[in-house]
Amino acid sequence: MENRISQTTRLDMIFDDLKAESFLSREDLDRQLRAVKDAAGMSNEPEELEKLYMLLDSARIPYERGLSVRRYEDLVNAAGLPDRDQLEEKIIRLLFEKFEGYVSPSEYMKKIVDRCANPEDHWEKDPLRLRILKQFVKYGGCLAYKTSEGCASGKTKKVVMYGGDSAIRRYLSGKSKAEGIRFRSFTDQADLLEDDIFDLLNVDDIRSMVKSGVISTAKGKDQIKDRRKKYGLLKLADDLAGGHFRTQGATKKGLYLFALVYNMTYVYPDGLGTIVDPDTDIEINLFEKYYGNNLMRFLNESGDDSSQNGEFDLNPTGQGINYKNFAEMIYLYYISKGRMEDDDYTPEKIQDKIRRSDEMITRIRNRQAGKPVPEDRDRDMASSVTVYFRNLAQPDTGRTGSIFQRSEKEFEEFLIRHYDCNVLVSAGPVPVFRSPLLADTDQTAAKREYDALIEDLLFELRSAAAEEKDDDGYGYADACAGYEKSCFTAEGEERNLSENDQQLLRSCSYGLYFEDPVAFSEDRLRRVCAGEKSYSDRKFRNFCNLLKAANRYMVPQGHWGGKVSALFVQDAEYLTRTDMLVAFYYYFNASYGEDSLWTWTSYADFLRDFRDLIDPKLEAAHYQPLNGRNIFDMLVAFSSYMHLTMIG
């Protein structure tokens, strides 16, 4: 418990640590002192003095009101405030220091495993991926089971959820024979697994054939993909340990199965109320912390060819649990059955949950194949579909209570009547289905919020263009030419952006404040960071990679035709929380303009305003609110503050 609290506190306090800093330069105070002098004896003198007092407070310079300007100049001179260059270097050092506070998904995963593992297994010294694999093997039965579903009377069939169980059985049989014991079961002999079993995932031989021209690049990629599928359970353990997020719902499925084998929990009733266990809750630990929109994963995935061929999901939506998805609700149904006591933490009971959940998903998938959305779905939903379904999963809400409190039969029938369960791609002798985790993944609410945000941004950009033409002579008349014909209708339906609006959005291209290639060259970054006690070449390289990875979303990319892709999302399916943050970043900066020194007396004041505006938008889109644990959130908020208070 102590480790969890100290880690969470360290991360949650990162925003607060920055709020305690003063980010004023000597030039800021000198400029205001000149303004006070110029206003002497004029009607605006009291206003300029108040601005000076605000800056003195923010800079933590003790003073008294009513002193002479010369006395205030002496106080400023004695304070030793940094100049602009020194302040920028202070910011670099501060970011470099805070960088250590953010851990990668793999580090989060280790903490979850440490907390949720059965201490009687004594696997804590094993590599993380091996610990996870052993858990799947012992408590999940290799994620394979026998079922009578769809079989003739008295018959059963084996269902293998991930490839690799046969290879694991051969491996354990060989180990058992070498030690002079008889192979009994996965459950009994998972201890015999060693990290060398992951050698089955090695694809160096395929890469060598591609490099030597024996096979084509395309064929090589197909063979790599086939090998990883053949040993899917090994790859799942390796992905979860390394923070590799796969597309098409693969990672989400793995997370739910991980939660089952590690006996994790969801909100559940205890007879007196409800309990959320922060150490084992799936939403807190796996979706907010691990699967959240954390750019630290780029440090793990850079250079992996899988990230370039669409196999990895480098930018999860940030949605977390999709309460509209029937398969996710089935997994939560079995996870929410209450925290089993230690003496009930048995492979047999956990494997039974896995079997039952997979059987129910398959039954509903087959039963609802090709069928339309049920009519009961729209009943009692009010204005928000997602909120309606989220409430269904909470204990004691509304007239129905939590659907998780129903019997299995009642729960299954409820899903069929109220959820979109059709994942059929094509019918035929062998029907083709997409992953059940992809059912009902539309982001209508998120797209509506995003569209409104882009409209707000365009309004600010048009207003700015009305005041001053740029170097190309683009001004008010051009900016307003397409104003009446907005890019979105009142109902949020898409229209093509006018050329004028596209040009305005393309002007949003300056990116993160501390990724300015002129102001912050790599040599300058290294010189400044090298003075820190925690400096190492590896940490510095990761720090630079992180800034570049974050900035990748903020600046134009060539394959997007020289525009910031986050500002041109047309399809709700591809919208992410990161896109929302990028759009808000440019909107917030545009709405306040470049001379915002007097708007906030401190970073704390700024952050309060920033959060008050962005959080309602994120929550309305059903994304996670601004979070100090997310380094992208911190970079965007802090960059906005520096952009508004230091540029100009």
PDB file of C-alpha atoms in Angstrom, residues 89 106 110 196 239 418 579 601 629:
ATOM      1  CA  GLU A  89      16.963  27.123 -19.224  1.00  0.00           C
ATOM      2  CA  SER A 106       5.734  -1.499 -18.480  1.00  0.00           C
ATOM      3  CA  LYS A 110       5.011  -4.304 -12.928  1.00  0.00           C
ATOM      4  CA  ASP A 196      13.863 -18.763 -23.004  1.00  0.00           C
ATOM      5  CA  ASP A 239       2.993  -7.007 -25.251  1.00  0.00           C
ATOM      6  CA  HIS A 418     -30.392  -3.314 -25.470  1.00  0.00           C
ATOM      7  CA  ASP A 579      -6.658  15.116 -31.051  1.00  0.00           C
ATOM      8  CA  THR A 601      -0.560  35.911 -11.644  1.00  0.00           C
ATOM      9  CA  ARG A 629      -0.093  11.275 -14.475  1.00  0.00           C
TER      10      ARG A 629
END
